[in-house]
Amino acid sequence: MPFHLPPLSRREFLRRSFLAGVGLATIPAVRAADSKTDPDHWALFSDTHVAADPATLRLDVNMADHLRNAVAGVRALAAPPAGVLVNGDCAFDHGLTEDYATFTGLLQPLSEAGLPLHLALGNHDDREVFWGAIKDARPAAPLLASRQVSIVEAGHANWIMLDSLDVTKQTPGRLGDEQRTWLTKALDARTDKPALVMVHHNPVFTDGKNTGLLDTAELVEILQPRRHVKALIFGHTHTWRLTDHDGLHLVNLPAVAYPFNVKEVTGWVDCHLRGDGMSLEMHAHDTQHPEHGKVSELTWRAA
């Protein structure tokens, strides 16, 4: 579920328990605490998998420590980003209330630094539990009754965050008819800038068992002919990959938490948008990993 946390002072942060002040419509992506912040600079997280107990390990990885490291990395940047996008699987496994309490506490330094946060849900989250955690902050009239979507405005592009959580603890995800209809209208109403679509589940283009996005074909049918859509950004697979599908960039974000394969890099991505594309810099937890510090330049397909 995407939501936006505006910059808060420490006192206000604690008073509102981190999750108040949510806005789920179009959100100008300029950091209120610093008007000089670059609206085209973003930090991208995915698959944090934080458990209630911060000492919890999965595959010999302490997820809380990895999120702390990612947060510290963002705080250490010479120039702060306009905001942080966290692309789902925020919670460890079943989306427990206590998971979200620990997760949001670990993100507190970003809020204290004045950084807006935009979060989405994955299959290890629980929408109802999460909604319960932000019951005082949910809008009276959400954009969709069954899902939460948002549009975040950057200088050179619009981030469109979708909700692919279908059933908690079941691996595949699905957008559904209602959300795809909303997406079509949202894209058609905003053709003045490139659109970057973010969703937790990975698209699947092959036959056989689908553990990613079940309605991939329907999504691609929306995105492919709309030439102002430049990239589909996703997580879920705990891998860092840059590919394309007929000119549409496919950006598979690495997991902040743990890899499924020990050779895979974990960490977060520093994103800079420009008029004709974007640059993505990998910030690995393991600074000796060969992917750490690599910058990939993507150029947008023609309109």
mmCIF file of N, CA and C in Angstrom, residues 180-281:
data_model
loop_
_atom_site.group_PDB
_atom_site.id
_atom_site.type_symbol
_atom_site.label_atom_id
_atom_site.label_comp_id
_atom_site.label_asym_id
_atom_site.label_seq_id
_atom_site.Cartn_x
_atom_site.Cartn_y
_atom_site.Cartn_z
ATOM 1 N N ARG A 180 -6.305 -1.799 -12.697
ATOM 2 C CA ARG A 180 -5.811 -1.595 -14.061
ATOM 3 C C ARG A 180 -6.623 -0.519 -14.776
ATOM 4 N N THR A 181 -7.895 -0.451 -14.520
ATOM 5 C CA THR A 181 -8.720 0.612 -15.099
ATOM 6 C C THR A 181 -8.271 1.967 -14.578
ATOM 7 N N TRP A 182 -8.025 2.032 -13.280
ATOM 8 C CA TRP A 182 -7.536 3.285 -12.697
ATOM 9 C C TRP A 182 -6.194 3.674 -13.306
ATOM 10 N N LEU A 183 -5.307 2.708 -13.457
ATOM 11 C CA LEU A 183 -3.984 2.980 -14.020
ATOM 12 C C LEU A 183 -4.101 3.541 -15.429
ATOM 13 N N THR A 184 -4.946 2.957 -16.231
ATOM 14 C CA THR A 184 -5.127 3.426 -17.610
ATOM 15 C C THR A 184 -5.548 4.889 -17.626
ATOM 16 N N LYS A 185 -6.502 5.233 -16.797
ATOM 17 C CA LYS A 185 -6.980 6.620 -16.739
ATOM 18 C C LYS A 185 -5.896 7.555 -16.207
ATOM 19 N N ALA A 186 -5.170 7.101 -15.198
ATOM 20 C CA ALA A 186 -4.121 7.941 -14.618
ATOM 21 C C ALA A 186 -3.013 8.223 -15.628
ATOM 22 N N LEU A 187 -2.633 7.218 -16.394
ATOM 23 C CA LEU A 187 -1.594 7.414 -17.409
ATOM 24 C C LEU A 187 -2.074 8.335 -18.518
ATOM 25 N N ASP A 188 -3.302 8.155 -18.956
ATOM 26 C CA ASP A 188 -3.830 8.964 -20.054
ATOM 27 C C ASP A 188 -4.029 10.417 -19.641
ATOM 28 N N ALA A 189 -4.171 10.655 -18.354
ATOM 29 C CA ALA A 189 -4.353 12.025 -17.865
ATOM 30 C C ALA A 189 -3.028 12.744 -17.645
ATOM 31 N N ARG A 190 -1.910 12.025 -17.770
ATOM 32 C CA ARG A 190 -0.601 12.607 -17.461
ATOM 33 C C ARG A 190 0.413 12.209 -18.528
ATOM 34 N N THR A 191 0.249 12.753 -19.700
ATOM 35 C CA THR A 191 1.150 12.430 -20.806
ATOM 36 C C THR A 191 2.235 13.479 -20.996
ATOM 37 N N ASP A 192 2.263 14.481 -20.119
ATOM 38 C CA ASP A 192 3.225 15.569 -20.272
ATOM 39 C C ASP A 192 4.616 15.209 -19.751
ATOM 40 N N LYS A 193 4.696 14.138 -18.953
ATOM 41 C CA LYS A 193 5.972 13.688 -18.405
ATOM 42 C C LYS A 193 6.112 12.187 -18.596
ATOM 43 N N PRO A 194 7.347 11.701 -18.587
ATOM 44 C CA PRO A 194 7.530 10.246 -18.529
ATOM 45 C C PRO A 194 6.859 9.665 -17.294
ATOM 46 N N ALA A 195 6.343 8.457 -17.414
ATOM 47 C CA ALA A 195 5.735 7.751 -16.289
ATOM 48 C C ALA A 195 6.605 6.562 -15.922
ATOM 49 N N LEU A 196 6.853 6.410 -14.629
ATOM 50 C CA LEU A 196 7.614 5.285 -14.097
ATOM 51 C C LEU A 196 6.667 4.504 -13.193
ATOM 52 N N VAL A 197 6.327 3.306 -13.599
ATOM 53 C CA VAL A 197 5.337 2.505 -12.874
ATOM 54 C C VAL A 197 6.064 1.567 -11.927
ATOM 55 N N MET A 198 5.677 1.613 -10.654
ATOM 56 C CA MET A 198 6.306 0.783 -9.637
ATOM 57 C C MET A 198 5.280 -0.178 -9.058
ATOM 58 N N VAL A 199 5.655 -1.449 -8.955
ATOM 59 C CA VAL A 199 4.790 -2.484 -8.407
ATOM 60 C C VAL A 199 5.676 -3.515 -7.730
ATOM 61 N N HIS A 200 5.180 -4.161 -6.696
ATOM 62 C CA HIS A 200 6.038 -5.105 -5.974
ATOM 63 C C HIS A 200 6.395 -6.330 -6.809
ATOM 64 N N HIS A 201 5.405 -6.961 -7.423
ATOM 65 C CA HIS A 201 5.633 -8.249 -8.084
ATOM 66 C C HIS A 201 6.275 -8.094 -9.459
ATOM 67 N N ASN A 202 7.121 -9.042 -9.788
ATOM 68 C CA ASN A 202 7.819 -9.019 -11.065
ATOM 69 C C ASN A 202 6.919 -9.473 -12.208
ATOM 70 N N PRO A 203 7.037 -8.870 -13.380
ATOM 71 C CA PRO A 203 6.300 -9.353 -14.548
ATOM 72 C C PRO A 203 6.838 -10.707 -14.986
ATOM 73 N N VAL A 204 5.963 -11.539 -15.503
ATOM 74 C CA VAL A 204 6.348 -12.875 -15.967
ATOM 75 C C VAL A 204 5.891 -13.024 -17.414
ATOM 76 N N PHE A 205 6.835 -13.277 -18.322
ATOM 77 C CA PHE A 205 6.537 -13.320 -19.750
ATOM 78 C C PHE A 205 6.610 -14.730 -20.320
ATOM 79 N N THR A 206 6.849 -15.713 -19.480
ATOM 80 C CA THR A 206 6.971 -17.094 -19.950
ATOM 81 C C THR A 206 5.819 -17.940 -19.432
ATOM 82 N N ASP A 207 5.581 -19.052 -20.106
ATOM 83 C CA ASP A 207 4.552 -19.989 -19.669
ATOM 84 C C ASP A 207 5.070 -20.802 -18.482
ATOM 85 N N GLY A 208 4.147 -21.447 -17.787
ATOM 86 C CA GLY A 208 4.526 -22.260 -16.646
ATOM 87 C C GLY A 208 4.095 -21.608 -15.348
ATOM 88 N N LYS A 209 4.642 -22.106 -14.258
ATOM 89 C CA LYS A 209 4.259 -21.603 -12.944
ATOM 90 C C LYS A 209 4.613 -20.131 -12.805
ATOM 91 N N ASN A 210 3.659 -19.351 -12.352
ATOM 92 C CA ASN A 210 3.847 -17.913 -12.215
ATOM 93 C C ASN A 210 3.873 -17.559 -10.739
ATOM 94 N N THR A 211 5.046 -17.182 -10.247
ATOM 95 C CA THR A 211 5.170 -16.747 -8.860
ATOM 96 C C THR A 211 5.319 -15.228 -8.767
ATOM 97 N N GLY A 212 5.109 -14.550 -9.894
ATOM 98 C CA GLY A 212 5.189 -13.100 -9.921
ATOM 99 C C GLY A 212 3.816 -12.475 -10.115
ATOM 100 N N LEU A 213 3.714 -11.560 -11.064
ATOM 101 C CA LEU A 213 2.468 -10.842 -11.306
ATOM 102 C C LEU A 213 1.565 -11.666 -12.227
ATOM 103 N N LEU A 214 0.431 -12.081 -11.710
ATOM 104 C CA LEU A 214 -0.449 -12.982 -12.455
ATOM 105 C C LEU A 214 -1.080 -12.303 -13.667
ATOM 106 N N ASP A 215 -1.316 -11.003 -13.583
ATOM 107 C CA ASP A 215 -1.903 -10.307 -14.734
ATOM 108 C C ASP A 215 -0.856 -9.448 -15.454
ATOM 109 N N THR A 216 0.308 -10.057 -15.663
ATOM 110 C CA THR A 216 1.381 -9.379 -16.406
ATOM 111 C C THR A 216 0.927 -8.975 -17.795
ATOM 112 N N ALA A 217 0.298 -9.885 -18.532
ATOM 113 C CA ALA A 217 -0.097 -9.594 -19.916
ATOM 114 C C ALA A 217 -1.037 -8.400 -19.975
ATOM 115 N N GLU A 218 -1.966 -8.334 -19.043
ATOM 116 C CA GLU A 218 -2.913 -7.212 -19.030
ATOM 117 C C GLU A 218 -2.213 -5.898 -18.693
ATOM 118 N N LEU A 219 -1.232 -5.961 -17.777
ATOM 119 C CA LEU A 219 -0.486 -4.746 -17.445
ATOM 120 C C LEU A 219 0.333 -4.270 -18.634
ATOM 121 N N VAL A 220 1.045 -5.185 -19.275
ATOM 122 C CA VAL A 220 1.875 -4.807 -20.421
ATOM 123 C C VAL A 220 1.015 -4.249 -21.555
ATOM 124 N N GLU A 221 -0.180 -4.760 -21.710
ATOM 125 C CA GLU A 221 -1.092 -4.244 -22.736
ATOM 126 C C GLU A 221 -1.434 -2.783 -22.482
ATOM 127 N N ILE A 222 -1.416 -2.383 -21.219
ATOM 128 C CA ILE A 222 -1.642 -0.978 -20.871
ATOM 129 C C ILE A 222 -0.383 -0.152 -21.080
ATOM 130 N N LEU A 223 0.743 -0.667 -20.624
ATOM 131 C CA LEU A 223 1.979 0.120 -20.615
ATOM 132 C C LEU A 223 2.641 0.247 -21.979
ATOM 133 N N GLN A 224 2.686 -0.834 -22.732
ATOM 134 C CA GLN A 224 3.500 -0.863 -23.943
ATOM 135 C C GLN A 224 3.105 0.193 -24.976
ATOM 136 N N PRO A 225 1.814 0.364 -25.296
ATOM 137 C CA PRO A 225 1.475 1.354 -26.329
ATOM 138 C C PRO A 225 1.525 2.799 -25.842
ATOM 139 N N ARG A 226 1.578 3.010 -24.558
ATOM 140 C CA ARG A 226 1.644 4.373 -24.012
ATOM 141 C C ARG A 226 3.115 4.744 -23.901
ATOM 142 N N ARG A 227 3.592 5.410 -24.940
ATOM 143 C CA ARG A 227 5.029 5.596 -25.096
ATOM 144 C C ARG A 227 5.639 6.500 -24.023
ATOM 145 N N HIS A 228 4.809 7.244 -23.306
ATOM 146 C CA HIS A 228 5.369 8.058 -22.229
ATOM 147 C C HIS A 228 5.666 7.222 -20.993
ATOM 148 N N VAL A 229 5.231 5.966 -20.975
ATOM 149 C CA VAL A 229 5.630 5.049 -19.911
ATOM 150 C C VAL A 229 7.018 4.514 -20.264
ATOM 151 N N LYS A 230 7.974 4.801 -19.422
ATOM 152 C CA LYS A 230 9.368 4.503 -19.759
ATOM 153 C C LYS A 230 9.940 3.309 -19.006
ATOM 154 N N ALA A 231 9.409 3.006 -17.825
ATOM 155 C CA ALA A 231 10.010 1.928 -17.039
ATOM 156 C C ALA A 231 8.971 1.293 -16.129
ATOM 157 N N LEU A 232 9.162 0.006 -15.899
ATOM 158 C CA LEU A 232 8.406 -0.742 -14.898
ATOM 159 C C LEU A 232 9.419 -1.178 -13.846
ATOM 160 N N ILE A 233 9.216 -0.726 -12.606
ATOM 161 C CA ILE A 233 10.142 -1.001 -11.515
ATOM 162 C C ILE A 233 9.458 -1.957 -10.543
ATOM 163 N N PHE A 234 10.160 -3.005 -10.128
ATOM 164 C CA PHE A 234 9.541 -4.020 -9.276
ATOM 165 C C PHE A 234 10.596 -4.639 -8.369
ATOM 166 N N GLY A 235 10.152 -5.497 -7.447
ATOM 167 C CA GLY A 235 11.039 -6.197 -6.531
ATOM 168 C C GLY A 235 10.708 -7.675 -6.539
ATOM 169 N N HIS A 236 10.430 -8.235 -5.354
ATOM 170 C CA HIS A 236 9.876 -9.573 -5.169
ATOM 171 C C HIS A 236 10.882 -10.703 -5.365
ATOM 172 N N THR A 237 11.758 -10.630 -6.360
ATOM 173 C CA THR A 237 12.658 -11.739 -6.674
ATOM 174 C C THR A 237 13.975 -11.698 -5.894
ATOM 175 N N HIS A 238 14.215 -10.603 -5.172
ATOM 176 C CA HIS A 238 15.455 -10.437 -4.407
ATOM 177 C C HIS A 238 16.677 -10.532 -5.319
ATOM 178 N N THR A 239 16.561 -9.942 -6.487
ATOM 179 C CA THR A 239 17.681 -9.864 -7.422
ATOM 180 C C THR A 239 17.769 -8.453 -7.981
ATOM 181 N N TRP A 240 18.951 -8.110 -8.454
ATOM 182 C CA TRP A 240 19.199 -6.804 -9.068
ATOM 183 C C TRP A 240 19.452 -7.036 -10.550
ATOM 184 N N ARG A 241 18.477 -6.648 -11.388
ATOM 185 C CA ARG A 241 18.566 -6.881 -12.820
ATOM 186 C C ARG A 241 18.004 -5.680 -13.578
ATOM 187 N N LEU A 242 18.640 -5.363 -14.709
ATOM 188 C CA LEU A 242 18.160 -4.329 -15.616
ATOM 189 C C LEU A 242 17.983 -4.966 -16.989
ATOM 190 N N THR A 243 16.747 -5.053 -17.448
ATOM 191 C CA THR A 243 16.455 -5.608 -18.762
ATOM 192 C C THR A 243 15.444 -4.690 -19.440
ATOM 193 N N ASP A 244 14.873 -5.150 -20.544
ATOM 194 C CA ASP A 244 13.825 -4.367 -21.175
ATOM 195 C C ASP A 244 12.863 -5.299 -21.900
ATOM 196 N N HIS A 245 11.704 -4.759 -22.220
ATOM 197 C CA HIS A 245 10.689 -5.508 -22.961
ATOM 198 C C HIS A 245 10.193 -4.599 -24.079
ATOM 199 N N ASP A 246 10.708 -4.823 -25.282
ATOM 200 C CA ASP A 246 10.341 -4.006 -26.441
ATOM 201 C C ASP A 246 10.525 -2.522 -26.160
ATOM 202 N N GLY A 247 11.640 -2.179 -25.545
ATOM 203 C CA GLY A 247 11.966 -0.782 -25.290
ATOM 204 C C GLY A 247 11.537 -0.264 -23.937
ATOM 205 N N LEU A 248 10.640 -0.976 -23.246
ATOM 206 C CA LEU A 248 10.209 -0.588 -21.905
ATOM 207 C C LEU A 248 11.229 -1.124 -20.900
ATOM 208 N N HIS A 249 11.873 -0.241 -20.146
ATOM 209 C CA HIS A 249 12.868 -0.678 -19.183
ATOM 210 C C HIS A 249 12.210 -1.470 -18.061
ATOM 211 N N LEU A 250 12.833 -2.573 -17.682
ATOM 212 C CA LEU A 250 12.410 -3.396 -16.555
ATOM 213 C C LEU A 250 13.506 -3.316 -15.499
ATOM 214 N N VAL A 251 13.176 -2.749 -14.354
ATOM 215 C CA VAL A 251 14.148 -2.543 -13.289
ATOM 216 C C VAL A 251 13.754 -3.414 -12.103
ATOM 217 N N ASN A 252 14.519 -4.464 -11.872
ATOM 218 C CA ASN A 252 14.271 -5.370 -10.758
ATOM 219 C C ASN A 252 15.146 -4.929 -9.584
ATOM 220 N N LEU A 253 14.530 -4.300 -8.582
ATOM 221 C CA LEU A 253 15.276 -3.771 -7.450
ATOM 222 C C LEU A 253 15.819 -4.896 -6.570
ATOM 223 N N PRO A 254 16.995 -4.701 -6.006
ATOM 224 C CA PRO A 254 17.537 -5.694 -5.077
ATOM 225 C C PRO A 254 16.777 -5.662 -3.759
ATOM 226 N N ALA A 255 16.859 -6.731 -3.008
ATOM 227 C CA ALA A 255 16.282 -6.744 -1.666
ATOM 228 C C ALA A 255 17.185 -5.977 -0.709
ATOM 229 N N VAL A 256 16.575 -5.194 0.153
ATOM 230 C CA VAL A 256 17.334 -4.633 1.267
ATOM 231 C C VAL A 256 17.673 -5.749 2.250
ATOM 232 N N ALA A 257 16.766 -6.718 2.386
ATOM 233 C CA ALA A 257 16.889 -7.731 3.427
ATOM 234 C C ALA A 257 17.916 -8.806 3.117
ATOM 235 N N TYR A 258 17.537 -9.825 2.384
ATOM 236 C CA TYR A 258 18.409 -10.985 2.170
ATOM 237 C C TYR A 258 18.268 -11.483 0.739
ATOM 238 N N PRO A 259 19.292 -12.147 0.213
ATOM 239 C CA PRO A 259 19.209 -12.718 -1.132
ATOM 240 C C PRO A 259 18.702 -14.160 -1.071
ATOM 241 N N PHE A 260 18.034 -14.601 -2.129
ATOM 242 C CA PHE A 260 17.700 -16.013 -2.235
ATOM 243 C C PHE A 260 18.925 -16.822 -2.661
ATOM 244 N N ASN A 261 19.814 -16.174 -3.398
ATOM 245 C CA ASN A 261 21.068 -16.780 -3.844
ATOM 246 C C ASN A 261 22.212 -15.968 -3.235
ATOM 247 N N VAL A 262 23.141 -16.628 -2.586
ATOM 248 C CA VAL A 262 24.191 -15.923 -1.850
ATOM 249 C C VAL A 262 25.039 -15.038 -2.754
ATOM 250 N N LYS A 263 25.033 -15.290 -4.049
ATOM 251 C CA LYS A 263 25.821 -14.477 -4.964
ATOM 252 C C LYS A 263 25.132 -13.153 -5.316
ATOM 253 N N GLU A 264 23.843 -13.064 -5.014
ATOM 254 C CA GLU A 264 23.098 -11.849 -5.352
ATOM 255 C C GLU A 264 23.454 -10.715 -4.398
ATOM 256 N N VAL A 265 23.438 -9.510 -4.915
ATOM 257 C CA VAL A 265 23.727 -8.334 -4.110
ATOM 258 C C VAL A 265 22.462 -7.908 -3.356
ATOM 259 N N THR A 266 22.645 -7.384 -2.153
ATOM 260 C CA THR A 266 21.549 -6.771 -1.405
ATOM 261 C C THR A 266 21.927 -5.331 -1.103
ATOM 262 N N GLY A 267 20.916 -4.501 -0.952
ATOM 263 C CA GLY A 267 21.161 -3.100 -0.677
ATOM 264 C C GLY A 267 20.036 -2.238 -1.226
ATOM 265 N N TRP A 268 20.366 -1.049 -1.671
ATOM 266 C CA TRP A 268 19.373 -0.108 -2.179
ATOM 267 C C TRP A 268 19.954 0.640 -3.369
ATOM 268 N N VAL A 269 19.094 1.402 -4.052
ATOM 269 C CA VAL A 269 19.485 2.044 -5.305
ATOM 270 C C VAL A 269 19.256 3.551 -5.219
ATOM 271 N N ASP A 270 20.267 4.303 -5.620
ATOM 272 C CA ASP A 270 20.200 5.762 -5.679
ATOM 273 C C ASP A 270 19.840 6.145 -7.108
ATOM 274 N N CYS A 271 18.724 6.848 -7.272
ATOM 275 C CA CYS A 271 18.170 7.143 -8.598
ATOM 276 C C CYS A 271 18.201 8.638 -8.880
ATOM 277 N N HIS A 272 18.720 8.994 -10.056
ATOM 278 C CA HIS A 272 18.695 10.382 -10.531
ATOM 279 C C HIS A 272 17.984 10.408 -11.884
ATOM 280 N N LEU A 273 16.895 11.149 -11.953
ATOM 281 C CA LEU A 273 16.144 11.290 -13.191
ATOM 282 C C LEU A 273 16.689 12.444 -14.010
ATOM 283 N N ARG A 274 16.574 12.297 -15.330
ATOM 284 C CA ARG A 274 16.902 13.391 -16.229
ATOM 285 C C ARG A 274 15.853 13.408 -17.339
ATOM 286 N N GLY A 275 15.948 14.354 -18.221
ATOM 287 C CA GLY A 275 14.925 14.488 -19.241
ATOM 288 C C GLY A 275 14.794 13.299 -20.156
ATOM 289 N N ASP A 276 15.925 12.633 -20.448
ATOM 290 C CA ASP A 276 15.892 11.536 -21.411
ATOM 291 C C ASP A 276 16.149 10.168 -20.783
ATOM 292 N N GLY A 277 16.154 10.083 -19.455
ATOM 293 C CA GLY A 277 16.393 8.804 -18.825
ATOM 294 C C GLY A 277 16.676 8.934 -17.348
ATOM 295 N N MET A 278 17.415 7.961 -16.800
ATOM 296 C CA MET A 278 17.782 8.018 -15.392
ATOM 297 C C MET A 278 19.057 7.223 -15.158
ATOM 298 N N SER A 279 19.753 7.566 -14.090
ATOM 299 C CA SER A 279 20.925 6.815 -13.668
ATOM 300 C C SER A 279 20.595 6.124 -12.358
ATOM 301 N N LEU A 280 21.094 4.884 -12.206
ATOM 302 C CA LEU A 280 20.831 4.071 -11.030
ATOM 303 C C LEU A 280 22.168 3.611 -10.459
ATOM 304 N N GLU A 281 22.438 3.977 -9.218
ATOM 305 C CA GLU A 281 23.669 3.574 -8.554
ATOM 306 C C GLU A 281 23.362 2.563 -7.461
#
